Amino acid sequence: MSIRFTTKARRGMVALTVAAGLAIGVAGCGSGGGDDKKPDTSASASKGSGSNASAQEGQSDEPLAELKGPDGLLLQITSAKRDSGGFVTVSGDLKNDGGKTLTLPAQLSGNETEIIRNGRSLGGATLVDSKGKKRYYVLRDTDGRPLTTTGITSVKSGETVPVFMQFPAPPTDTTQVSFQLPMFAPADIAISG
């Protein structure tokens, strides 16, 4: 269920991500940390319907956090990397530890009309910077599509699906944030890079 992107496609997606951040004022989260640096071509983002990304390059075997969700769903966060373009990409694996195929709850997409209109996603995820007293929402492109794994409607028993979510970056002195996803227990994660 994962797709690998070429360098050219990845650059196009980064450009789209930057445009989305500028067009929507970093998803209503204020300045996104005030980081005005130019984008780096190594950013991971996804565009289009049914898009999935495997952003697991350079990850250790030990997850940063494990979040338990409903009916045996488990989200293992494997990395949270700060990109020089002012973004944080959170990557991980969504696992079904239950005994039957699970339909993903609609709540994972969040409750914003624009994101819901673009189908199932992990658009309800947020990062909370308690030090800076800010909440960062998943970025979206100029068409309102969330910059996160989309198109997952169900996960078979024992199946693992690679996922990612991209957020505005908190200030560089913020290295710890709380990751939250509807219906899952929150977890503190460390941002690298």
Coordinates of N, CA and C in Angstrom, one line a residue:
M1 N 0.8 -1.2 0.0 CA 0.0 0.0 0.0 C 0.9 1.3 0.0
S2 N 2.2 1.1 -0.1 CA 3.0 2.3 -0.1 C 3.5 2.6 -1.5
I3 N 3.8 3.9 -1.7 CA 4.2 4.4 -3.0 C 5.6 5.1 -2.8
R4 N 6.6 4.9 -3.6 CA 7.8 5.6 -3.5 C 7.8 6.7 -4.6
F5 N 8.2 7.9 -4.3 CA 8.2 9.0 -5.2 C 9.6 9.3 -5.7
T6 N 9.7 9.6 -7.0 CA 11.0 10.0 -7.6 C 11.4 11.4 -7.0
T7 N 12.6 11.8 -7.2 CA 13.1 13.1 -6.7 C 12.3 14.2 -7.4
K8 N 12.1 14.1 -8.7 CA 11.3 15.1 -9.4 C 9.9 15.3 -8.8
A9 N 9.2 14.2 -8.6 CA 7.9 14.2 -8.0 C 7.9 14.8 -6.6
R10 N 8.9 14.4 -5.8 CA 9.0 14.9 -4.5 C 9.2 16.4 -4.5
R11 N 10.1 16.9 -5.4 CA 10.3 18.4 -5.5 C 9.0 19.1 -5.8
G12 N 8.2 18.5 -6.7 CA 6.9 19.1 -7.1 C 6.0 19.2 -5.9
M13 N 6.0 18.1 -5.1 CA 5.1 18.0 -3.9 C 5.6 19.1 -2.9
V14 N 6.9 19.2 -2.7 CA 7.4 20.2 -1.8 C 7.0 21.6 -2.2
A15 N 7.1 21.9 -3.5 CA 6.6 23.2 -4.0 C 5.2 23.4 -3.7
L16 N 4.3 22.4 -3.9 CA 2.9 22.5 -3.6 C 2.7 22.7 -2.1
T17 N 3.5 22.0 -1.3 CA 3.3 22.1 0.2 C 3.6 23.6 0.6
V18 N 4.7 24.2 0.1 CA 5.1 25.5 0.4 C 4.0 26.5 0.0
A19 N 3.4 26.3 -1.2 CA 2.3 27.1 -1.7 C 1.1 27.0 -0.8
A20 N 0.8 25.8 -0.4 CA -0.3 25.6 0.5 C -0.1 26.3 1.8
G21 N 1.1 26.2 2.4 CA 1.4 26.9 3.7 C 1.3 28.4 3.5
L22 N 1.7 29.0 2.4 CA 1.6 30.4 2.2 C 0.2 30.8 2.0
A23 N -0.6 30.0 1.2 CA -1.9 30.4 0.8 C -2.9 30.3 2.0
I24 N -2.7 29.4 2.9 CA -3.7 29.3 4.0 C -3.2 29.8 5.3
G25 N -2.0 30.5 5.3 CA -1.5 31.1 6.5 C -1.2 30.0 7.5
V26 N -0.6 28.9 7.0 CA -0.1 27.8 7.8 C -1.3 27.2 8.6
A27 N -2.4 27.0 7.9 CA -3.6 26.3 8.5 C -4.2 26.9 9.7
G28 N -4.1 28.2 9.8 CA -4.7 28.9 10.9 C -4.0 28.8 12.2
C29 N -2.7 28.4 12.1 CA -1.9 28.2 13.4 C -1.0 29.4 13.6
G30 N -1.3 30.5 13.2 CA -0.4 31.6 13.4 C 0.8 31.6 12.5
S31 N 2.0 31.9 12.9 CA 3.1 32.0 12.0 C 3.8 30.7 11.8
G32 N 3.4 29.6 12.5 CA 4.0 28.3 12.3 C 5.4 28.4 12.8
G33 N 5.7 29.2 13.8 CA 7.0 29.3 14.4 C 7.9 30.4 13.8
G34 N 7.4 31.1 12.8 CA 8.1 32.2 12.2 C 9.4 31.8 11.5
D35 N 9.5 30.6 11.0 CA 10.6 30.1 10.3 C 10.4 30.4 8.8
D36 N 11.2 31.4 8.3 CA 11.0 31.8 6.9 C 12.1 31.3 6.0
K37 N 12.6 30.1 6.3 CA 13.7 29.5 5.4 C 13.1 29.0 4.2
K38 N 13.9 28.8 3.1 CA 13.5 28.2 1.9 C 13.2 26.7 2.0
P39 N 12.4 26.1 1.2 CA 12.1 24.6 1.3 C 13.3 23.8 0.9
D40 N 13.4 22.6 1.5 CA 14.4 21.7 1.2 C 13.8 20.6 0.3
T41 N 14.5 20.1 -0.6 CA 13.9 19.1 -1.5 C 13.7 17.7 -0.9
S42 N 14.1 17.6 0.4 CA 13.9 16.3 1.0 C 12.6 16.1 1.8
A43 N 11.8 17.1 1.7 CA 10.5 17.1 2.4 C 9.6 16.0 1.8
S44 N 8.9 15.3 2.7 CA 7.9 14.3 2.2 C 6.5 14.8 2.3
A45 N 5.8 14.8 1.2 CA 4.4 15.2 1.1 C 3.8 14.4 0.1
S46 N 2.4 14.5 0.1 CA 1.7 13.7 -0.9 C 0.5 14.5 -1.4
K47 N 0.2 14.3 -2.7 CA -0.8 15.0 -3.3 C -1.7 14.0 -4.1
G48 N -3.0 14.3 -4.2 CA -3.8 13.4 -5.0 C -4.7 12.5 -4.2
S49 N -5.6 11.9 -4.9 CA -6.5 11.0 -4.2 C -5.9 9.6 -4.0
G50 N -6.2 9.0 -2.9 CA -5.6 7.7 -2.6 C -4.1 7.7 -2.4
S51 N -3.5 8.8 -2.0 CA -2.1 8.8 -1.9 C -1.6 8.3 -0.6
N52 N -0.5 7.6 -0.6 CA 0.1 7.0 0.5 C 1.6 7.3 0.4
A53 N 2.3 7.5 1.5 CA 3.8 7.6 1.4 C 4.4 6.8 2.4
S54 N 5.6 6.3 2.1 CA 6.4 5.6 3.0 C 7.6 6.4 3.3
A55 N 7.5 7.2 4.4 CA 8.6 8.1 4.7 C 9.4 7.6 5.8
Q56 N 9.9 6.4 5.6 CA 10.6 5.7 6.7 C 12.1 5.6 6.5
E57 N 12.6 6.5 5.7 CA 14.1 6.4 5.5 C 14.8 6.9 6.7
G58 N 15.8 6.3 7.1 CA 16.6 6.7 8.2 C 16.0 6.6 9.6
Q59 N 15.0 5.7 9.7 CA 14.4 5.5 11.0 C 15.0 4.4 11.8
S60 N 15.0 4.5 13.1 CA 15.5 3.5 14.0 C 14.4 2.4 14.1
D61 N 14.8 1.3 14.7 CA 13.8 0.2 14.9 C 12.9 0.5 16.0
E62 N 13.3 1.3 17.0 CA 12.4 1.6 18.2 C 11.5 2.8 17.9
P63 N 10.2 2.6 18.0 CA 9.3 3.8 17.7 C 9.5 4.9 18.8
L64 N 9.2 6.1 18.4 CA 9.2 7.2 19.3 C 8.0 7.1 20.3
A65 N 6.9 6.6 19.8 CA 5.7 6.4 20.7 C 4.8 5.4 20.0
E66 N 3.9 4.8 20.9 CA 2.9 3.9 20.4 C 1.6 4.5 21.0
L67 N 0.6 4.7 20.1 CA -0.7 5.2 20.5 C -1.7 4.1 20.3
K68 N -2.5 3.8 21.3 CA -3.6 2.8 21.2 C -4.9 3.5 20.8
G69 N -5.5 2.9 19.8 CA -6.8 3.4 19.3 C -7.9 2.4 19.6
P70 N -9.0 2.5 18.9 CA -10.2 1.7 19.1 C -10.0 0.3 18.4
D71 N -10.5 -0.7 19.0 CA -10.7 -2.1 18.4 C -9.3 -2.7 18.0
G72 N -8.3 -2.4 18.7 CA -7.0 -3.0 18.4 C -6.1 -2.2 17.4
L73 N -6.6 -1.0 17.0 CA -5.7 -0.2 16.1 C -4.5 0.4 17.0
L74 N -3.4 0.4 16.4 CA -2.2 0.9 17.1 C -1.4 1.7 16.1
L75 N -1.0 2.9 16.5 CA -0.2 3.8 15.7 C 1.2 3.9 16.3
Q76 N 2.2 3.4 15.6 CA 3.6 3.5 16.1 C 4.2 4.7 15.3
I77 N 4.6 5.7 16.1 CA 5.3 6.8 15.5 C 6.8 6.5 15.4
T78 N 7.4 6.5 14.2 CA 8.8 6.1 14.0 C 9.7 7.3 13.8
S79 N 9.2 8.4 13.4 CA 10.0 9.6 13.3 C 9.2 10.9 13.3
A80 N 9.8 12.0 13.7 CA 9.2 13.3 13.6 C 10.4 14.2 13.3
K81 N 10.5 14.5 12.0 CA 11.6 15.3 11.5 C 11.3 16.7 11.1
R82 N 12.1 17.6 11.5 CA 12.0 19.0 11.1 C 12.7 19.2 9.8
D83 N 12.0 19.8 8.8 CA 12.5 20.1 7.5 C 12.9 21.6 7.5
S84 N 13.9 21.9 6.7 CA 14.4 23.3 6.7 C 13.4 24.2 6.1
G85 N 12.3 23.7 5.4 CA 11.3 24.5 4.8 C 10.3 25.0 5.8
G86 N 10.4 24.7 7.1 CA 9.5 25.1 8.1 C 8.4 24.1 8.4
F87 N 8.6 22.8 8.1 CA 7.6 21.8 8.3 C 8.2 20.7 9.3
V88 N 7.2 20.0 9.9 CA 7.6 18.7 10.6 C 6.8 17.6 10.0
T89 N 7.5 16.6 9.6 CA 6.9 15.4 9.0 C 6.9 14.3 10.1
V90 N 5.7 13.8 10.5 CA 5.6 12.7 11.4 C 5.3 11.5 10.6
S91 N 6.1 10.4 10.8 CA 5.9 9.2 10.0 C 5.7 8.0 11.0
G92 N 5.0 7.0 10.6 CA 4.8 5.9 11.4 C 4.1 4.7 10.7
D93 N 3.6 3.8 11.5 CA 2.9 2.6 11.0 C 1.6 2.5 11.7
L94 N 0.5 2.3 11.0 CA -0.8 2.0 11.5 C -1.0 0.5 11.4
K95 N -1.2 -0.1 12.6 CA -1.3 -1.5 12.7 C -2.7 -2.0 13.2
N96 N -3.2 -3.1 12.7 CA -4.4 -3.7 13.2 C -4.0 -4.9 14.0
D97 N -4.0 -4.8 15.3 CA -3.7 -5.9 16.2 C -4.9 -6.7 16.6
G98 N -6.0 -6.3 16.1 CA -7.3 -7.0 16.4 C -7.4 -8.3 15.5
G99 N -8.5 -9.0 15.8 CA -8.7 -10.3 15.1 C -9.6 -10.2 13.8
K100 N -10.0 -9.0 13.4 CA -10.8 -8.9 12.2 C -10.4 -7.6 11.5
T101 N -10.9 -7.5 10.2 CA -10.7 -6.3 9.4 C -11.4 -5.1 10.0
L102 N -10.7 -4.0 10.2 CA -11.3 -2.8 10.8 C -11.5 -1.7 9.8
T103 N -12.7 -1.1 9.8 CA -13.0 0.1 9.0 C -12.5 1.2 9.8
L104 N -11.6 2.1 9.2 CA -11.1 3.2 10.0 C -12.2 4.2 10.3
P105 N -12.2 4.7 11.6 CA -13.3 5.6 12.0 C -13.2 6.9 11.2
A106 N -14.3 7.5 10.9 CA -14.3 8.8 10.2 C -13.7 9.9 11.0
Q107 N -13.7 9.8 12.3 CA -13.2 10.8 13.2 C -11.7 11.1 13.0
L108 N -11.0 10.1 12.4 CA -9.5 10.3 12.2 C -9.3 11.4 11.2
S109 N -10.3 11.7 10.3 CA -10.1 12.8 9.4 C -10.3 14.2 10.0
G110 N -10.8 14.2 11.2 CA -11.1 15.5 11.9 C -12.5 16.0 11.6
N111 N -12.7 17.2 11.9 CA -14.1 17.7 11.7 C -14.1 19.0 10.8
E112 N -13.0 19.3 10.1 CA -13.0 20.5 9.2 C -13.6 20.1 7.9
T113 N -14.6 20.8 7.5 CA -15.4 20.5 6.3 C -14.5 20.3 5.1
E114 N -13.5 21.2 4.9 CA -12.6 21.2 3.7 C -11.8 19.9 3.7
I115 N -11.4 19.4 4.8 CA -10.6 18.1 4.8 C -11.5 16.9 4.6
I116 N -12.7 16.9 5.3 CA -13.6 15.8 5.1 C -14.1 15.7 3.7
R117 N -14.2 16.8 3.0 CA -14.7 16.8 1.6 C -13.7 16.0 0.7
N118 N -12.4 15.9 1.1 CA -11.4 15.2 0.3 C -11.2 13.7 0.7
G119 N -12.2 13.1 1.4 CA -12.1 11.7 1.7 C -11.4 11.4 3.0
R120 N -11.3 10.1 3.3 CA -10.7 9.6 4.5 C -9.2 9.9 4.5
S121 N -8.7 10.4 5.7 CA -7.3 10.7 5.9 C -7.0 10.7 7.4
L122 N -5.8 11.1 7.8 CA -5.4 11.3 9.2 C -5.4 12.8 9.4
G123 N -6.3 13.5 8.8 CA -6.3 15.0 8.9 C -6.7 15.5 10.2
G124 N -7.2 14.7 11.1 CA -7.5 15.2 12.4 C -6.4 15.2 13.4
A125 N -5.2 14.8 13.0 CA -4.0 14.8 13.8 C -3.6 16.2 14.1
T126 N -3.0 16.4 15.3 CA -2.5 17.7 15.7 C -1.2 17.5 16.5
L127 N -0.4 18.5 16.5 CA 0.8 18.6 17.4 C 0.5 19.7 18.4
V128 N 0.8 19.5 19.7 CA 0.5 20.5 20.7 C 1.9 20.9 21.3
D129 N 2.2 22.2 21.2 CA 3.4 22.7 21.8 C 3.0 23.4 23.1
S130 N 3.1 22.7 24.2 CA 2.6 23.2 25.5 C 3.5 24.4 26.0
K131 N 4.8 24.3 25.6 CA 5.7 25.4 26.0 C 5.3 26.7 25.3
G132 N 5.0 26.6 24.0 CA 4.6 27.8 23.2 C 3.1 28.1 23.2
K133 N 2.4 27.2 23.9 CA 0.9 27.3 24.0 C 0.2 27.4 22.6
K134 N 0.6 26.5 21.7 CA 0.1 26.5 20.3 C -0.3 25.0 19.9
R135 N -1.3 25.0 19.1 CA -1.7 23.7 18.5 C -1.5 23.8 17.0
Y136 N -0.8 22.8 16.4 CA -0.5 22.8 15.0 C -1.4 21.7 14.3
Y137 N -2.1 22.1 13.2 CA -2.9 21.2 12.5 C -2.2 20.7 11.2
V138 N -2.7 19.6 10.7 CA -2.1 19.0 9.5 C -2.2 20.1 8.4
L139 N -1.1 20.3 7.6 CA -1.2 21.2 6.5 C -2.0 20.7 5.4
R140 N -2.5 21.6 4.5 CA -3.2 21.1 3.3 C -2.7 21.9 2.1
D141 N -3.0 21.4 1.0 CA -2.6 22.0 -0.3 C -3.6 23.0 -0.7
T142 N -3.4 23.7 -1.8 CA -4.3 24.8 -2.3 C -5.7 24.3 -2.6
D143 N -5.8 23.0 -2.8 CA -7.1 22.4 -3.1 C -7.8 21.9 -1.9
G144 N -7.2 22.1 -0.7 CA -7.8 21.7 0.6 C -7.5 20.3 1.0
R145 N -6.7 19.6 0.2 CA -6.3 18.2 0.5 C -5.3 18.2 1.6
P146 N -5.5 17.4 2.7 CA -4.6 17.3 3.8 C -3.2 16.7 3.4
L147 N -2.1 17.2 3.9 CA -0.8 16.6 3.6 C -0.5 15.5 4.6
T148 N -1.2 14.4 4.3 CA -1.1 13.3 5.2 C -1.5 12.1 4.3
T149 N -1.3 10.9 4.8 CA -1.8 9.7 4.1 C -3.3 9.7 4.0
T150 N -3.8 9.4 2.8 CA -5.2 9.5 2.5 C -5.6 8.1 1.9
G151 N -6.9 7.9 1.8 CA -7.4 6.8 1.1 C -7.5 5.5 1.8
I152 N -7.1 5.4 3.0 CA -7.1 4.2 3.8 C -8.5 4.1 4.4
T153 N -9.3 3.1 4.0 CA -10.6 2.9 4.5 C -10.7 1.8 5.5
S154 N -9.9 0.8 5.3 CA -9.9 -0.4 6.3 C -8.5 -1.0 6.4
V155 N -8.2 -1.7 7.5 CA -7.0 -2.3 7.7 C -7.3 -3.8 8.1
K156 N -6.7 -4.7 7.4 CA -6.9 -6.2 7.7 C -6.3 -6.5 9.0
S157 N -6.7 -7.6 9.6 CA -6.1 -8.1 10.8 C -4.7 -8.5 10.6
G158 N -3.8 -7.9 11.4 CA -2.3 -8.2 11.3 C -1.6 -7.3 10.3
E159 N -2.4 -6.5 9.6 CA -1.8 -5.6 8.5 C -1.1 -4.4 9.1
T160 N -0.1 -3.9 8.5 CA 0.6 -2.7 8.9 C 0.7 -1.8 7.7
V161 N 0.2 -0.5 7.9 CA 0.2 0.5 6.8 C 1.1 1.6 7.1
P162 N 2.1 2.0 6.3 CA 2.9 3.1 6.6 C 2.1 4.4 6.4
V163 N 2.3 5.4 7.3 CA 1.5 6.6 7.2 C 2.4 7.8 7.5
F164 N 2.0 9.0 7.1 CA 2.7 10.2 7.4 C 1.7 11.4 7.6
M165 N 2.1 12.4 8.3 CA 1.4 13.6 8.5 C 2.4 14.8 8.5
Q166 N 2.0 15.9 7.8 CA 3.0 17.0 7.8 C 2.3 18.3 8.4
F167 N 3.1 18.9 9.3 CA 2.6 20.0 10.1 C 3.5 21.2 10.0
P168 N 3.0 22.4 10.3 CA 3.9 23.6 10.4 C 4.9 23.3 11.6
A169 N 6.1 23.7 11.5 CA 7.1 23.5 12.5 C 7.0 24.5 13.6
P170 N 7.0 24.0 14.9 CA 7.1 24.9 16.0 C 8.5 25.6 16.0
P171 N 8.7 26.6 16.8 CA 10.0 27.2 16.9 C 11.1 26.2 17.1
T172 N 12.3 26.5 16.6 CA 13.4 25.6 16.7 C 13.8 25.2 18.1
D173 N 13.5 26.0 19.1 CA 13.8 25.6 20.5 C 12.8 24.6 21.1
T174 N 11.7 24.4 20.4 CA 10.7 23.4 20.8 C 11.1 22.0 20.2
T175 N 11.5 21.1 21.1 CA 11.9 19.8 20.6 C 10.9 18.7 21.1
Q176 N 10.0 19.0 22.0 CA 9.1 18.0 22.5 C 7.7 18.6 22.3
V177 N 6.8 17.7 21.7 CA 5.4 18.1 21.5 C 4.5 16.9 21.8
S178 N 3.3 17.2 22.0 CA 2.3 16.1 22.2 C 1.6 15.8 20.8
F179 N 1.6 14.6 20.4 CA 0.9 14.2 19.2 C -0.4 13.7 19.6
Q180 N -1.5 14.2 18.9 CA -2.8 13.8 19.2 C -3.6 13.4 17.9
L181 N -4.3 12.3 18.0 CA -5.1 11.8 16.8 C -6.5 11.4 17.5
P182 N -7.6 11.9 16.9 CA -8.9 11.5 17.5 C -9.0 10.0 17.7
M183 N -9.6 9.6 18.9 CA -9.8 8.2 19.2 C -8.6 7.5 19.7
F184 N -7.4 8.1 19.7 CA -6.2 7.5 20.1 C -5.7 8.2 21.3
A185 N -5.0 7.5 22.2 CA -4.3 8.1 23.4 C -3.2 9.1 22.9
P186 N -3.1 10.3 23.5 CA -2.0 11.2 23.0 C -0.7 10.6 23.5
A187 N 0.4 11.1 22.9 CA 1.8 10.7 23.2 C 2.7 11.9 23.0
D188 N 3.7 12.0 23.9 CA 4.8 13.0 23.7 C 5.8 12.4 22.8
I189 N 6.3 13.2 21.8 CA 7.3 12.8 20.9 C 8.3 13.9 20.8
A190 N 9.5 13.4 20.4 CA 10.7 14.4 20.2 C 10.8 14.6 18.7
I191 N 11.0 15.9 18.4 CA 11.3 16.3 17.0 C 12.8 16.4 16.8
S192 N 13.2 15.7 15.7 CA 14.6 15.7 15.3 C 14.9 16.6 14.2
G193 N 16.1 16.9 14.0 CA 16.5 17.8 12.8 C 16.5 19.2 13.2

